[in-house]
Tab-separated table of C-alpha atoms in Angstrom:
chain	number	residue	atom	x	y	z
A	1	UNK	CA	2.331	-50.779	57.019
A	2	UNK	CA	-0.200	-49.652	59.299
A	3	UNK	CA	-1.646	-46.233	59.226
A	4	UNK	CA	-2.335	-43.331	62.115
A	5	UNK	CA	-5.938	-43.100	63.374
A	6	UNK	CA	-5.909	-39.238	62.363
A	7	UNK	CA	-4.807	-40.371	58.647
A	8	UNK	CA	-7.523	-42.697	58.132
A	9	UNK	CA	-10.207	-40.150	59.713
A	10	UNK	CA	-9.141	-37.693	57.294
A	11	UNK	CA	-9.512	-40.099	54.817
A	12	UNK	CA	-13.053	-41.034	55.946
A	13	UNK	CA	-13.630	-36.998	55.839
A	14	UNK	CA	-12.019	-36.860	52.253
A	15	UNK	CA	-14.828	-39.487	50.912
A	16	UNK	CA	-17.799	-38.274	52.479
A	17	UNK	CA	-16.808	-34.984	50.032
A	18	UNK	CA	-16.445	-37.052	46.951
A	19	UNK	CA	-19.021	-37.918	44.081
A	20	UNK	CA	-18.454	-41.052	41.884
A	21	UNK	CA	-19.448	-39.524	38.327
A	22	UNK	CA	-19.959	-42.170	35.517
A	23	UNK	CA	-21.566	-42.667	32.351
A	24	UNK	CA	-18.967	-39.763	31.024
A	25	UNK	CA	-18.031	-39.732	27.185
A	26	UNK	CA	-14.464	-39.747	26.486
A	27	UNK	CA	-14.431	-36.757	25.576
A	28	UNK	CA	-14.852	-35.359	29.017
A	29	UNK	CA	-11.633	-33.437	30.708
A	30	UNK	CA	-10.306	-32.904	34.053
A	31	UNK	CA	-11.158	-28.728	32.844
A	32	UNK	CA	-14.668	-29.971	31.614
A	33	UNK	CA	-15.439	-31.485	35.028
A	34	UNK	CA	-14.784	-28.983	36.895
A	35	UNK	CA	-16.449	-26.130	34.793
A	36	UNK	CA	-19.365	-28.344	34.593
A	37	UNK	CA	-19.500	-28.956	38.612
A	38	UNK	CA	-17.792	-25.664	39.418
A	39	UNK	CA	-21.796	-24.067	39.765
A	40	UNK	CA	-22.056	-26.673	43.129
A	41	UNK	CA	-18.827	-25.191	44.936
A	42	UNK	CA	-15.176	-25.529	45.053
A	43	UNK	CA	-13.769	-28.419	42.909
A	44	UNK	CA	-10.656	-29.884	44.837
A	45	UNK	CA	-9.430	-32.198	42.523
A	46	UNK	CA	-10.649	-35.213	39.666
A	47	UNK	CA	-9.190	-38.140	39.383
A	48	UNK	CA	-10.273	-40.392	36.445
A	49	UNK	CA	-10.802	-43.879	36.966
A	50	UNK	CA	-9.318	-45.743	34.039
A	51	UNK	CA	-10.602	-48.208	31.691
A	52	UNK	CA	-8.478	-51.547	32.593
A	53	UNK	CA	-10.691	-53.537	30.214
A	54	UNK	CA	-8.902	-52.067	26.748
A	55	UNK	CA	-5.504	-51.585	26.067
A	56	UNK	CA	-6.314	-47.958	25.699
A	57	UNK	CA	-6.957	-45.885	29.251
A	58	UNK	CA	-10.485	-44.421	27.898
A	59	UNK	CA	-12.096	-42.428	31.355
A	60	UNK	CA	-15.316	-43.686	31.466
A	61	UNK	CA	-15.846	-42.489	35.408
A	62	UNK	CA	-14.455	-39.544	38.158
A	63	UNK	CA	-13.817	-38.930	41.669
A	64	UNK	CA	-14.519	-35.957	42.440
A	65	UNK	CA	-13.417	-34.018	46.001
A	66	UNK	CA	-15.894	-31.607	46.675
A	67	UNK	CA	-14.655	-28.625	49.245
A	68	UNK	CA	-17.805	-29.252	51.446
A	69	UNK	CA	-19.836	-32.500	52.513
A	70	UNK	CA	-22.481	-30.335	51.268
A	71	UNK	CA	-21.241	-29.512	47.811
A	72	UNK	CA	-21.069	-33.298	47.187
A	73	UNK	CA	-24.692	-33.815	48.261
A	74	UNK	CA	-25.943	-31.033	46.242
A	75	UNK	CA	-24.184	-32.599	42.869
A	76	UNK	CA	-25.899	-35.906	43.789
A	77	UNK	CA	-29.351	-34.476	44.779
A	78	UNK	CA	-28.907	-32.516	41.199
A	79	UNK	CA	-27.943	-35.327	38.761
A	80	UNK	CA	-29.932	-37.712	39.812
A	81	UNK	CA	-33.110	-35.825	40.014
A	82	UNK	CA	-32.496	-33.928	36.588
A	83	UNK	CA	-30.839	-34.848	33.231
A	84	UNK	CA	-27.230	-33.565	33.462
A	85	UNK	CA	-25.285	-33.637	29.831
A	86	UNK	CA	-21.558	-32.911	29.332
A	87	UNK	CA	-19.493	-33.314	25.880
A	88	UNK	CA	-21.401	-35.237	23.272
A	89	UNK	CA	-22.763	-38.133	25.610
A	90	UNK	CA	-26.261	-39.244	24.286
A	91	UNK	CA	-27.028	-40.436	27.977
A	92	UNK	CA	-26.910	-38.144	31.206
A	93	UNK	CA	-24.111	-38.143	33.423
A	94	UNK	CA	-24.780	-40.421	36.763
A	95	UNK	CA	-23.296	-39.136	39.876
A	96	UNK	CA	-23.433	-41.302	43.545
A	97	UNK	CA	-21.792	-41.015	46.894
A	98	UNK	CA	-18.077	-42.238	46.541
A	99	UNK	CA	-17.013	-45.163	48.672
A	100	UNK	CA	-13.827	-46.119	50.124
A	101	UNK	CA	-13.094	-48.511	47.919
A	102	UNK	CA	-13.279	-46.878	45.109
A	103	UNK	CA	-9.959	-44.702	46.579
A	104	UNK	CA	-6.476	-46.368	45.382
A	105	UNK	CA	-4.845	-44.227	48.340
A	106	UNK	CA	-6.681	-45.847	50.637
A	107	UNK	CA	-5.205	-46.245	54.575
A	108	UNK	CA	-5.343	-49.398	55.858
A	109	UNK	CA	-7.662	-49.106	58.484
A	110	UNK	CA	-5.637	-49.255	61.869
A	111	UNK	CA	-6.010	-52.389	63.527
A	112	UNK	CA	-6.635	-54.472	60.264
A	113	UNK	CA	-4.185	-57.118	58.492
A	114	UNK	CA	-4.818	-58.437	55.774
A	115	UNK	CA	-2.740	-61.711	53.988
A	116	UNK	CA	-2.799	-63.241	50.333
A	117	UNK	CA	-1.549	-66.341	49.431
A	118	UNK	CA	-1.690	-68.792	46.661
A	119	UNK	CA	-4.501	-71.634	46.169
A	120	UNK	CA	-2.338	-75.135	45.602
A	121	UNK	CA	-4.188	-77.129	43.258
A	122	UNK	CA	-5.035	-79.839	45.437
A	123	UNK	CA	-6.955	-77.013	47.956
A	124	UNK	CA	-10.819	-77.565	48.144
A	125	UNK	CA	-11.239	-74.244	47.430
A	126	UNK	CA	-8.966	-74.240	44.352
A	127	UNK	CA	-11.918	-75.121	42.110
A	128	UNK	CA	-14.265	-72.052	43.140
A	129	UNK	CA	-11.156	-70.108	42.403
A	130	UNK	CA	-10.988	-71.417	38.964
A	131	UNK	CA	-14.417	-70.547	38.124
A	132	UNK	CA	-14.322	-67.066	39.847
A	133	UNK	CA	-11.510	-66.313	37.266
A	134	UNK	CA	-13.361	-67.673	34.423
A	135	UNK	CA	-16.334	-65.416	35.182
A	136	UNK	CA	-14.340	-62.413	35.445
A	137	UNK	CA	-12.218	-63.516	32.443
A	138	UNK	CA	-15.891	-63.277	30.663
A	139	UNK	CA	-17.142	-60.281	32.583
A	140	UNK	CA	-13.836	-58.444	31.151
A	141	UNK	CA	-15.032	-59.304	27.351
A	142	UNK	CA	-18.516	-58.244	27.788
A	143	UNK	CA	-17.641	-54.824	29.391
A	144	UNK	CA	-15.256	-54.180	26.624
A	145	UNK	CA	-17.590	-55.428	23.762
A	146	UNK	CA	-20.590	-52.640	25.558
A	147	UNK	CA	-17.823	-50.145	25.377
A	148	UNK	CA	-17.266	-50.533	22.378
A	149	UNK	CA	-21.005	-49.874	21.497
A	150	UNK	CA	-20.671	-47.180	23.140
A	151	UNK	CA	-17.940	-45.376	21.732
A	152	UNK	CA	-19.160	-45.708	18.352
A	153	UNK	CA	-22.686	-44.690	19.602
A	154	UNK	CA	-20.955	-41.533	20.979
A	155	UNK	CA	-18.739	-41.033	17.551
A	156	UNK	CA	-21.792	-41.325	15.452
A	157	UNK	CA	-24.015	-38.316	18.270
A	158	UNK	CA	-20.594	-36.340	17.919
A	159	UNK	CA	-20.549	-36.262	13.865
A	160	UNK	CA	-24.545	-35.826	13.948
A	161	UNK	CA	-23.637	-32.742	16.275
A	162	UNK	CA	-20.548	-31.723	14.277
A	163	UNK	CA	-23.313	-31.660	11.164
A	164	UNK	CA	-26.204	-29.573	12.409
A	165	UNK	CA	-23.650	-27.169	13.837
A	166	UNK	CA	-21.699	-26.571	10.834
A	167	UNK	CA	-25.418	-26.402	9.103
A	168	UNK	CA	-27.006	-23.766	11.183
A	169	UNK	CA	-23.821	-21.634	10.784
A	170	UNK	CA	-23.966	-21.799	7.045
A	171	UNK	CA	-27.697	-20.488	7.424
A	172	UNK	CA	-26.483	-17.750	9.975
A	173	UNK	CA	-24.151	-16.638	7.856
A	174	UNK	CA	-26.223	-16.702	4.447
A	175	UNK	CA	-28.582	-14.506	6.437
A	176	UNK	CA	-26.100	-11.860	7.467
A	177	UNK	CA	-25.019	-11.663	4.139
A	178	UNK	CA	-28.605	-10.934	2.845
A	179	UNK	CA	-28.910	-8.002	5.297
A	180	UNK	CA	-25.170	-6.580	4.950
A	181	UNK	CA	-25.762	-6.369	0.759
A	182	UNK	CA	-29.589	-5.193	1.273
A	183	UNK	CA	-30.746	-8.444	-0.568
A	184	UNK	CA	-33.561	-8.664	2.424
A	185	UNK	CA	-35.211	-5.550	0.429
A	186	UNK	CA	-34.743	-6.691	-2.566
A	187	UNK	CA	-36.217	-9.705	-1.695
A	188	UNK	CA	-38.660	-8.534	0.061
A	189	UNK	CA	-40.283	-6.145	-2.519
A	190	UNK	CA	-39.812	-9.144	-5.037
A	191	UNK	CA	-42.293	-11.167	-3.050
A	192	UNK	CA	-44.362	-8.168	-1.822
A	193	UNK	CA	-43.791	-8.924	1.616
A	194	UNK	CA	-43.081	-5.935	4.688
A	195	UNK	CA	-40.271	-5.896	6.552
A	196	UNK	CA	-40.482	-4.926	10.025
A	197	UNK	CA	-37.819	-4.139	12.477
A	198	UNK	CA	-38.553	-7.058	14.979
């Protein structure tokens, strides 16, 4: 089924608006990304791109539909010229002009056909098909082997973080009970030191 030259147009409009976002932690929401990117403009919508690799849909990378060609630019411009962080991820967050491709939507461009069929094994091009699918059988087990690296690089920043957090409130909260009981005076004519109100 073809599609309308206006459809496909808008289309084309749609991706020049979009960033590709990867390198997020799984941690990241649809709410996350768009606080985090809502400082560049008006977030339209995220759509995740799932993990196909492991049995479990981890989102590893967005589209994102800016409002404004402009917004998009901006987001790129910013994240690649300057660390951007978001939820736990020990790397910054990469961000790129979205392609067409990338879109499962997609509009078949009007004019195009495109046809599939199946290689018989006695084709002369049934060999290079073979290996294609071996390569890609091997690709798929060496991207899920790096993500799993990476999740348990991200579980291990996220405990780390969990730590220091639950540290520094334990001290912020040993010193507020020094100065609500007036142990700070206390203490502080112990060890002949001066308090001072700064």
């Amino acid at each position: 089924m073809g599609s309308s030259a206006e459809e496909y147009a808008a289309f084309e409009e749609k991706v020049k608006r979009t960033v590709y976002i990867d390198n997020l932690s799984p941690q990241v929401t649809d709410a996350v990304l768009k606080t985090a990117l809502g400082q560049f403009g008006t977030v339209q919508s995220v759509q995740f791109i799932p993990n196909y690799v492991e049995p479990r849909s981890i989102p590893q990378c967005a589209l994102v539909v800016m409002q404004t060609e402009k917004q998009a630019e901006a987001i790129i411009f910013e994240m690649n010229n300057f660390p951007f962080m978001m939820s736990g991820m020990p790397r910054p967050v990469r961000a790129l002009a979205a392609e067409m491709e990338m879109f499962d939507e997609r509009p078949i461009k009007p004019g195009r056909r495109i046809t599939c069929q199946w290689l018989d094994p006695d084709d002369r091009n049934f060999d290079v098909a073979q290996k294609l699918k071996q390569v890609t059988q091997r690709h798929a087990k060496e991207a899920s082997y790096l993500l799993q690296l990476q999740l348990e690089e991200e579980e291990k920043l996220a405990a780390q973080q969990a730590e220091t957090l639950k540290t520094n409130y334990k001290k912020c909260e040993m010193l507020e009970n020094l100065y609500s009981d007036g142990s700070h005076g206390r203490l502080a004519y112990r060890y002949n030191m001066k308090l001072t109100d700064d």
